[in-house]
Tab-separated table of C-alpha atoms in Angstrom:
chain	number	residue	atom	x	y	z
A	17	MET	CA	125.533	67.435	65.308
A	18	ALA	CA	125.049	69.171	61.972
A	19	GLY	CA	121.942	69.431	59.825
A	20	VAL	CA	118.217	69.645	60.373
A	21	GLU	CA	117.596	65.906	60.547
A	22	LYS	CA	120.246	65.430	63.218
A	23	TRP	CA	118.905	68.099	65.596
A	24	GLN	CA	115.358	66.832	65.144
A	25	GLU	CA	116.445	63.337	66.107
A	26	GLN	CA	118.376	64.675	69.099
A	27	LEU	CA	115.349	66.672	70.220
A	28	ARG	CA	113.188	63.561	70.041
A	29	GLN	CA	115.675	61.665	72.211
A	30	TRP	CA	115.804	64.447	74.816
A	31	VAL	CA	112.031	64.476	75.084
A	32	ASP	CA	111.625	60.680	75.074
A	33	ASN	CA	114.307	60.314	77.771
A	34	GLY	CA	112.922	63.164	79.890
A	35	GLN	CA	116.191	65.117	79.588
A	36	LEU	CA	114.791	68.383	78.183
A	37	ARG	CA	114.549	70.971	80.946
A	38	GLN	CA	113.583	74.045	78.933
A	39	ALA	CA	113.228	75.231	75.347
A	40	THR	CA	112.984	78.848	74.196
A	41	PHE	CA	111.949	79.852	70.685
A	42	SER	CA	112.562	83.412	69.435
A	43	GLN	CA	113.197	85.623	66.367
A	44	LEU	CA	110.024	85.256	64.319
A	45	ARG	CA	110.310	84.453	60.609
A	46	ARG	CA	107.207	86.584	59.904
A	47	LYS	CA	105.622	89.189	62.169
A	48	ASP	CA	101.925	89.012	61.353
A	49	GLY	CA	100.648	89.035	64.955
A	50	SER	CA	99.310	85.479	64.876
A	51	ILE	CA	102.465	83.871	66.307
A	52	PRO	CA	103.865	84.921	69.715
A	53	PRO	CA	107.280	86.672	69.592
A	54	LYS	CA	108.555	84.136	72.119
A	55	THR	CA	107.539	80.643	73.171
A	56	THR	CA	108.977	78.735	76.107
A	57	VAL	CA	108.512	75.035	76.866
A	58	ARG	CA	108.962	73.291	80.218
A	59	PRO	CA	108.244	69.774	81.479
A	60	ILE	CA	105.383	69.419	83.958
A	61	GLN	CA	103.627	66.542	85.659
A	62	LEU	CA	99.889	66.302	84.955
A	63	LYS	CA	97.848	63.525	86.519
A	64	GLY	CA	100.946	61.416	87.005
A	65	SER	CA	102.323	61.666	83.461
A	66	LEU	CA	104.955	63.862	81.832
A	67	HIS	CA	103.722	66.709	79.642
A	68	TYR	CA	105.432	69.727	78.116
A	69	GLN	CA	103.844	73.093	78.756
A	70	PHE	CA	104.057	75.516	75.837
A	71	GLU	CA	103.909	79.103	77.112
A	72	TYR	CA	103.106	81.601	74.369
A	73	HIS	CA	104.282	85.158	75.088
A	74	PHE	CA	102.214	87.647	73.099
A	75	ALA	CA	102.560	91.411	73.517
A	76	THR	CA	99.539	91.730	75.833
A	77	LYS	CA	98.938	88.221	77.143
A	78	VAL	CA	100.448	84.837	77.923
A	79	THR	CA	98.652	81.606	77.059
A	80	HIS	CA	99.481	77.958	77.730
A	81	ASP	CA	99.071	74.594	76.072
A	82	ASN	CA	99.979	71.278	77.698
A	83	VAL	CA	101.237	68.655	75.222
A	84	PRO	CA	101.744	64.951	76.085
A	85	GLN	CA	105.324	63.713	76.040
A	86	ALA	CA	104.697	61.545	72.974
A	87	ASP	CA	103.702	64.564	70.855
A	88	ALA	CA	106.009	67.246	72.248
A	89	ALA	CA	109.134	66.717	70.103
A	90	LEU	CA	107.180	66.833	66.845
A	91	ARG	CA	105.322	69.948	67.986
A	92	MET	CA	108.562	71.734	68.918
A	93	ALA	CA	110.345	70.783	65.695
A	94	GLY	CA	107.468	71.993	63.559
A	95	TRP	CA	107.055	75.139	65.640
A	96	LEU	CA	110.714	76.032	65.116
A	97	GLU	CA	110.878	75.236	61.402
A	98	GLU	CA	107.694	77.114	60.533
A	99	HIS	CA	107.770	80.155	62.812
A	100	TYR	CA	111.171	80.898	64.388
A	101	ARG	CA	114.793	81.399	63.416
A	102	GLN	CA	116.318	80.512	66.772
A	103	ALA	CA	115.851	78.033	69.619
A	104	LEU	CA	117.750	77.266	72.805
A	105	PHE	CA	117.350	73.778	74.277
A	106	LYS	CA	118.544	73.228	77.861
A	107	THR	CA	119.112	69.591	78.734
A	108	ASP	CA	120.786	67.534	81.436
A	109	THR	CA	123.907	67.155	79.298
A	110	ALA	CA	124.229	70.332	77.202
A	111	ASP	CA	122.747	73.660	76.172
A	112	VAL	CA	122.131	73.523	72.422
A	113	GLN	CA	121.288	76.512	70.238
A	114	VAL	CA	119.759	76.030	66.792
A	115	LEU	CA	120.020	78.991	64.398
A	116	PHE	CA	118.441	79.249	60.947
A	117	ASN	CA	119.851	81.566	58.288
A	118	LYS	CA	117.723	83.323	55.659
A	119	LYS	CA	118.042	80.338	53.324
A	120	GLY	CA	116.600	78.031	55.977
A	121	LYS	CA	119.833	76.213	56.779
A	122	ALA	CA	120.388	75.305	60.417
A	123	ALA	CA	123.539	75.854	62.444
A	124	VAL	CA	123.858	74.039	65.755
A	125	LEU	CA	125.984	75.305	68.644
A	126	GLY	CA	126.565	73.485	71.903
A	127	LYS	CA	127.997	74.402	75.298
A	128	PRO	CA	128.097	72.840	78.809
A	129	ALA	CA	124.749	72.320	80.475
A	130	THR	CA	123.412	74.989	82.835
A	131	ALA	CA	120.455	72.792	83.799
A	132	LYS	CA	122.573	69.769	84.783
A	133	GLY	CA	121.747	68.574	88.272
A	134	GLU	CA	118.891	71.068	88.597
A	135	GLN	CA	115.989	68.717	87.937
A	136	ASP	CA	114.912	68.401	91.569
A	137	GLN	CA	115.279	72.138	92.144
A	138	LEU	CA	113.307	72.979	88.995
A	139	SER	CA	110.552	70.612	90.075
A	140	HIS	CA	110.473	72.264	93.491
A	141	ASN	CA	110.299	75.733	91.993
A	142	ARG	CA	107.480	74.840	89.648
A	143	GLN	CA	105.495	73.392	92.507
A	144	LYS	CA	106.033	76.540	94.541
A	145	GLU	CA	104.979	78.763	91.657
A	146	ARG	CA	101.873	76.706	91.000
A	147	VAL	CA	100.286	75.557	94.230
A	148	ILE	CA	97.250	74.800	92.077
A	149	GLN	CA	98.428	73.074	88.906
A	150	GLU	CA	96.879	73.537	85.502
A	151	GLY	CA	95.367	70.240	84.401
A	152	GLU	CA	94.059	69.431	87.878
A	153	ALA	CA	90.692	71.146	88.246
A	154	ALA	CA	90.059	72.937	91.540
A	155	PRO	CA	86.254	73.014	92.046
A	156	PHE	CA	86.160	76.649	93.203
A	157	MET	CA	88.110	77.722	90.105
A	158	VAL	CA	85.671	75.867	87.876
A	159	GLU	CA	82.714	77.584	89.548
A	160	LEU	CA	84.369	81.001	89.251
A	161	GLY	CA	85.072	80.478	85.553
A	162	ILE	CA	88.863	80.365	85.876
A	163	MET	CA	89.193	76.699	84.907
A	164	THR	CA	87.242	74.308	82.754
A	165	LYS	CA	86.093	71.009	84.221
A	166	ASP	CA	89.140	69.247	82.746
A	167	GLY	CA	91.502	71.688	84.491
A	168	ARG	CA	92.396	73.984	81.589
A	169	VAL	CA	92.775	77.643	82.491
A	170	ALA	CA	90.464	79.933	80.515
A	171	SER	CA	92.460	82.170	78.160
A	172	LYS	CA	91.006	85.362	79.658
A	173	LYS	CA	91.700	84.180	83.220
A	174	GLN	CA	95.448	83.513	82.974
A	175	ASP	CA	96.262	86.653	85.005
A	176	LYS	CA	93.801	85.657	87.734
A	177	PHE	CA	95.219	82.120	87.782
A	178	ARG	CA	98.754	83.463	88.286
A	179	GLN	CA	97.544	85.930	90.923
A	180	ILE	CA	95.865	83.173	92.938
A	181	ASN	CA	98.960	80.984	92.810
A	182	ARG	CA	101.199	83.906	93.744
A	183	PHE	CA	98.991	84.600	96.746
A	184	LEU	CA	99.029	80.957	97.847
A	185	GLU	CA	102.814	80.884	97.480
A	186	MET	CA	103.018	83.832	99.887
A	187	VAL	CA	100.650	82.098	102.304
A	188	THR	CA	102.654	78.864	102.177
A	189	ASP	CA	105.819	80.674	103.269
A	190	VAL	CA	104.234	81.807	106.566
A	191	LEU	CA	102.312	78.651	107.476
A	192	PRO	CA	104.914	77.725	110.144
A	193	TYR	CA	103.748	80.774	112.141
A	194	LEU	CA	100.182	79.447	112.410
A	195	PRO	CA	99.175	77.292	115.401
A	196	GLU	CA	99.233	73.510	115.277
A	197	GLY	CA	96.821	71.123	116.943
A	198	ARG	CA	93.785	73.414	116.992
A	199	GLU	CA	91.433	75.277	114.708
A	200	ILE	CA	93.003	78.145	112.749
A	201	LYS	CA	90.757	81.215	112.699
A	202	ILE	CA	90.963	83.535	109.696
A	203	VAL	CA	89.205	86.782	108.813
A	204	ASP	CA	89.236	88.309	105.325
A	205	PHE	CA	88.293	92.003	105.473
A	206	GLY	CA	86.840	93.467	102.283
A	207	CYS	CA	86.678	90.035	100.661
A	208	GLY	CA	84.817	91.176	97.529
A	209	LYS	CA	84.153	88.313	95.097
A	210	SER	CA	86.491	86.205	97.255
A	211	TYR	CA	88.687	84.538	94.639
A	212	LEU	CA	91.535	84.522	97.141
A	213	THR	CA	89.302	83.650	100.096
A	214	PHE	CA	88.167	80.479	98.339
A	215	ALA	CA	91.764	79.786	97.297
A	216	LEU	CA	92.954	80.109	100.889
A	217	TYR	CA	90.254	77.730	102.092
A	218	TYR	CA	91.104	75.271	99.308
A	219	LEU	CA	94.799	75.301	100.245
A	220	LEU	CA	94.350	74.870	103.987
A	221	ALA	CA	91.146	72.856	104.391
A	222	ILE	CA	91.089	70.771	101.202
A	223	GLN	CA	94.728	70.258	100.180
A	224	GLN	CA	96.346	70.310	103.633
A	225	LYS	CA	93.372	68.942	105.638
A	226	ARG	CA	93.812	71.560	108.363
A	227	GLN	CA	91.072	72.451	110.801
A	228	ILE	CA	90.139	76.036	109.964
A	229	SER	CA	87.310	78.531	110.058
A	230	VAL	CA	87.204	81.509	107.693
A	231	ILE	CA	85.001	84.591	107.766
A	232	GLY	CA	84.780	86.906	104.756
A	233	LEU	CA	83.515	90.411	105.454
A	234	ASP	CA	82.309	92.958	102.893
A	235	LEU	CA	79.886	95.882	102.698
A	236	LYS	CA	78.125	94.709	99.521
A	237	GLU	CA	75.114	92.521	100.277
A	238	ASP	CA	74.853	91.071	96.745
A	239	VAL	CA	78.503	90.018	96.815
A	240	ILE	CA	78.106	88.363	100.204
A	241	ALA	CA	74.979	86.539	98.997
A	242	PHE	CA	76.870	85.226	95.943
A	243	CYS	CA	79.859	84.060	98.008
A	244	SER	CA	77.669	82.423	100.640
A	245	GLU	CA	75.782	80.442	97.993
A	246	LEU	CA	79.030	79.359	96.322
A	247	ALA	CA	80.501	78.192	99.643
A	248	ARG	CA	77.322	76.170	100.259
A	249	LYS	CA	77.463	74.658	96.760
A	250	LEU	CA	81.118	73.655	97.198
A	251	GLY	CA	80.477	72.170	100.630
A	252	TYR	CA	82.924	74.559	102.304
A	253	ASP	CA	81.113	74.399	105.630
A	254	ARG	CA	83.798	76.271	107.596
A	255	LEU	CA	83.742	79.268	105.252
A	256	HIS	CA	81.176	81.955	106.063
A	257	PHE	CA	80.470	85.426	104.703
A	258	GLN	CA	78.966	88.436	106.464
A	259	VAL	CA	77.957	91.968	105.578
A	260	GLY	CA	79.910	94.353	107.769
A	261	ASP	CA	82.363	97.208	108.187
A	262	ILE	CA	85.967	96.581	109.167
A	263	ALA	CA	86.159	99.269	111.842
A	264	GLN	CA	82.901	98.145	113.483
A	265	TYR	CA	83.565	94.410	113.437
A	266	ASN	CA	83.779	93.089	117.011
A	267	GLU	CA	82.402	89.561	116.780
A	268	GLN	CA	85.760	87.830	117.302
A	269	THR	CA	88.290	87.985	120.122
A	270	ASN	CA	91.161	85.804	118.871
A	271	ILE	CA	92.122	85.515	115.204
A	272	ASP	CA	95.207	83.753	113.826
A	273	MET	CA	95.328	85.275	110.337
A	274	VAL	CA	93.979	88.531	108.937
A	275	VAL	CA	93.720	89.107	105.204
A	276	THR	CA	92.832	92.483	103.753
A	277	LEU	CA	93.006	93.080	100.017
A	278	HIS	CA	92.446	96.501	98.460
A	279	ALA	CA	90.749	98.019	101.497
A	280	CYS	CA	90.660	101.712	100.616
A	281	ASP	CA	92.803	104.308	102.408
A	282	THR	CA	92.588	104.025	106.226
A	283	ALA	CA	90.320	100.957	105.970
A	284	THR	CA	93.594	99.055	105.526
A	285	ASP	CA	94.845	100.604	108.767
A	286	ALA	CA	91.595	99.704	110.549
A	287	ALA	CA	92.158	96.083	109.535
A	288	LEU	CA	95.766	96.213	110.750
A	289	VAL	CA	94.580	97.610	114.097
A	290	LYS	CA	92.129	94.714	114.474
A	291	ALA	CA	94.862	92.229	113.594
A	292	VAL	CA	97.230	93.644	116.210
A	293	GLU	CA	94.511	93.754	118.881
A	294	TRP	CA	93.669	90.099	118.177
A	295	GLY	CA	97.330	89.140	118.299
A	296	ALA	CA	97.094	87.670	114.792
A	297	ALA	CA	100.088	85.495	113.980
A	298	VAL	CA	99.954	86.370	110.276
A	299	ILE	CA	98.796	89.479	108.406
A	300	LEU	CA	98.470	89.692	104.628
A	301	SER	CA	97.477	93.114	103.341
A	302	VAL	CA	97.354	94.674	99.871
A	303	PRO	CA	96.722	98.407	100.440
A	304	CYS	CA	94.696	100.598	98.125
A	305	CYS	CA	94.079	104.309	97.545
A	306	GLN	CA	96.424	105.790	100.171
A	307	HIS	CA	95.019	109.329	100.521
A	308	GLU	CA	95.594	110.149	104.184
A	309	LEU	CA	99.285	111.052	104.093
A	310	PHE	CA	98.984	112.749	100.698
A	311	ARG	CA	97.209	115.581	102.505
A	312	GLN	CA	99.808	115.714	105.297
A	313	ILE	CA	103.263	115.327	103.761
A	314	SER	CA	105.355	118.472	103.955
A	315	ASN	CA	109.090	119.054	103.727
A	316	ASP	CA	110.816	122.065	102.209
A	317	SER	CA	113.774	120.013	101.018
A	318	LEU	CA	111.424	117.739	99.073
A	319	ARG	CA	109.544	120.573	97.399
A	320	PRO	CA	110.765	119.665	93.868
A	321	LEU	CA	109.144	116.252	94.372
A	322	LEU	CA	106.040	117.313	96.297
A	323	ALA	CA	105.235	120.137	93.869
A	324	HIS	CA	104.063	117.585	91.286
A	325	GLY	CA	100.791	115.855	92.080
A	326	LEU	CA	101.642	112.557	90.420
A	327	LEU	CA	105.021	112.281	92.133
A	328	LYS	CA	103.547	113.334	95.457
A	329	GLU	CA	100.810	110.711	95.153
A	330	ARG	CA	103.317	107.929	94.507
A	331	PHE	CA	105.635	109.134	97.252
A	332	ALA	CA	102.722	109.342	99.709
A	333	ALA	CA	101.705	105.764	98.897
A	334	LEU	CA	105.250	104.522	99.554
A	335	ALA	CA	105.493	106.567	102.746
A	336	THR	CA	102.160	105.140	103.928
A	337	ASP	CA	103.318	101.559	103.526
A	338	ALA	CA	106.678	102.399	105.128
A	339	VAL	CA	104.777	103.728	108.167
A	340	ARG	CA	102.676	100.565	108.341
A	341	ALA	CA	105.670	98.272	108.021
A	342	GLN	CA	107.746	100.097	110.629
A	343	LEU	CA	104.935	100.269	113.203
A	344	LEU	CA	104.282	96.546	112.788
A	345	GLU	CA	108.008	95.932	113.273
A	346	VAL	CA	107.912	97.992	116.468
A	347	LEU	CA	105.059	95.765	117.677
A	348	GLY	CA	107.012	92.566	117.140
A	349	TYR	CA	106.111	91.533	113.608
A	350	LYS	CA	108.586	90.404	110.990
A	351	VAL	CA	107.498	92.393	107.945
A	352	GLN	CA	108.151	91.949	104.232
A	353	LEU	CA	106.877	94.128	101.398
A	354	LEU	CA	106.391	91.904	98.365
A	355	GLU	CA	105.330	92.357	94.770
A	356	PHE	CA	101.924	90.723	94.637
A	357	ILE	CA	101.442	90.548	90.859
A	358	ASP	CA	103.193	91.960	87.815
A	359	PRO	CA	102.923	95.781	87.926
A	360	GLU	CA	102.028	95.619	84.225
A	361	HIS	CA	98.515	94.667	85.300
A	362	THR	CA	97.897	97.061	88.193
A	363	PRO	CA	99.885	99.690	90.119
A	364	LYS	CA	98.314	98.396	93.361
A	365	ASN	CA	100.633	95.450	93.517
A	366	MET	CA	102.372	95.609	96.906
A	367	LEU	CA	101.558	93.112	99.627
A	368	ILE	CA	102.475	93.613	103.266
A	369	ARG	CA	103.240	90.230	104.824
A	370	ALA	CA	103.747	90.266	108.576
A	371	ALA	CA	104.410	87.323	110.896
A	372	LEU	CA	104.408	87.718	114.671
A	373	GLY	CA	107.710	86.959	116.382
A	374	ARG	CA	109.728	88.373	119.249
A	375	LYS	CA	110.015	92.077	119.914
A	376	ASP	CA	113.567	92.915	118.984
A	377	ASP	CA	115.247	96.318	119.028
A	378	THR	CA	111.930	98.003	119.760
A	379	GLU	CA	113.396	101.304	120.939
A	380	ARG	CA	115.669	101.643	117.909
A	381	LYS	CA	112.833	100.873	115.508
A	382	TRP	CA	110.605	103.362	117.303
A	383	ARG	CA	113.244	106.101	117.066
A	384	GLU	CA	113.635	105.390	113.351
A	385	TYR	CA	109.885	105.655	112.945
A	386	GLU	CA	109.701	108.941	114.856
A	387	ALA	CA	112.463	110.467	112.736
A	388	PHE	CA	110.744	109.405	109.513
A	389	ARG	CA	107.346	110.630	110.705
A	390	ASP	CA	108.623	113.977	111.925
A	391	VAL	CA	110.733	114.845	108.884
A	392	LEU	CA	107.621	114.468	106.723
A	393	GLN	CA	105.315	116.095	109.329
A	394	LEU	CA	102.963	113.122	109.466
A	395	SER	CA	100.198	112.163	111.885
A	396	PRO	CA	99.195	108.665	110.753
A	397	TYR	CA	95.847	107.090	111.648
A	398	LEU	CA	97.582	103.788	112.417
A	399	GLU	CA	99.846	105.349	115.053
A	400	ARG	CA	96.926	107.093	116.738
A	401	GLU	CA	94.830	103.927	116.883
A	402	LEU	CA	97.724	101.843	118.253
A	403	SER	CA	99.122	104.533	120.554
A	404	SER	CA	98.510	102.574	123.766
A	405	ARG	CA	100.660	99.705	122.460
A	406	LEU	CA	103.576	101.799	121.195
A	407	PRO	CA	106.709	102.783	123.147
A	408	GLN	CA	105.493	106.377	123.489
A	409	ALA	CA	102.726	105.112	125.800
A	410	GLY	CA	105.315	104.227	128.437
A	411	LEU	CA	107.147	107.561	128.286
A	412	PRO	CA	106.669	110.132	131.051
């Protein structure tokens, strides 16, 4: 398999036969900023036909271009010859590396396939990563300016598109905990512009045809007015928005899922308290601005850490979420702390995902919590508000 013409022909056959699983182009010939330092290519299904998605990795952004199967081999060959010195093609039968020297001559190296037999798994993973596929326009995304009417993601909205899909992936994993055979009731505290609220409704009510009702709550009247009008325009008749405060909200008695994204400081805890009191089966919370424990934390042994404001702030934020997770565990929730989006884009990237199960090892978890709390001399809002439900309430 030597020479440029031979590898080009082989590439065309891989693409035509649907055998190419991934291509990676790297080592720029010229670094003028117009060409991404790395480009990856993967097969995707769009509207029932095979395309190849070109993912361009620039220093500060990632963009995409979906190319029909018939044009993909020519695009890749030209892309490599003009812009890169190296490419790795992963196929069903082999991994093939093409290397160009300074004189433009190609060397081709082959080794056993790492993608062999992985086609079904790769397809599954792509579907999980992209609950909403590019190329298939979701009406709410079009209205919010994330997608064009033909399903292309706006270049400035790629981060938001990935964030929405990441959120829906996390929701999909806990759907088995939600009730079957009846309406699912959901409350989104601090919904803001409601990108994720609309996405959640789209997933459950439109894609999965589930019977649901969703309430979005926020303090900003103009935001609520905008979201209410958009829900009406989209025909999302089981999605409603209200102006209100988390701590004062008492209009519901039984809620199945509570979502709270970037509720500031103890507003996150107030939402968690409501969720526990309602017996919510699922809680999804992205905390924000954890100030409460910053003012409380004290430990002589940790003085080298706590003496620096920046370190203390970060430590306090981690301690706050550890408190929340452990108390939810004590109350019978299975808790995971997950990276919500790439920390490159925001430091507020941790999501608390809790699903209600059986209370297991409650006393041990409570003792662990007490030891953690006491060594840092903490008095958390969440513990005080849930005190009647915690093991200490039954102690003499």
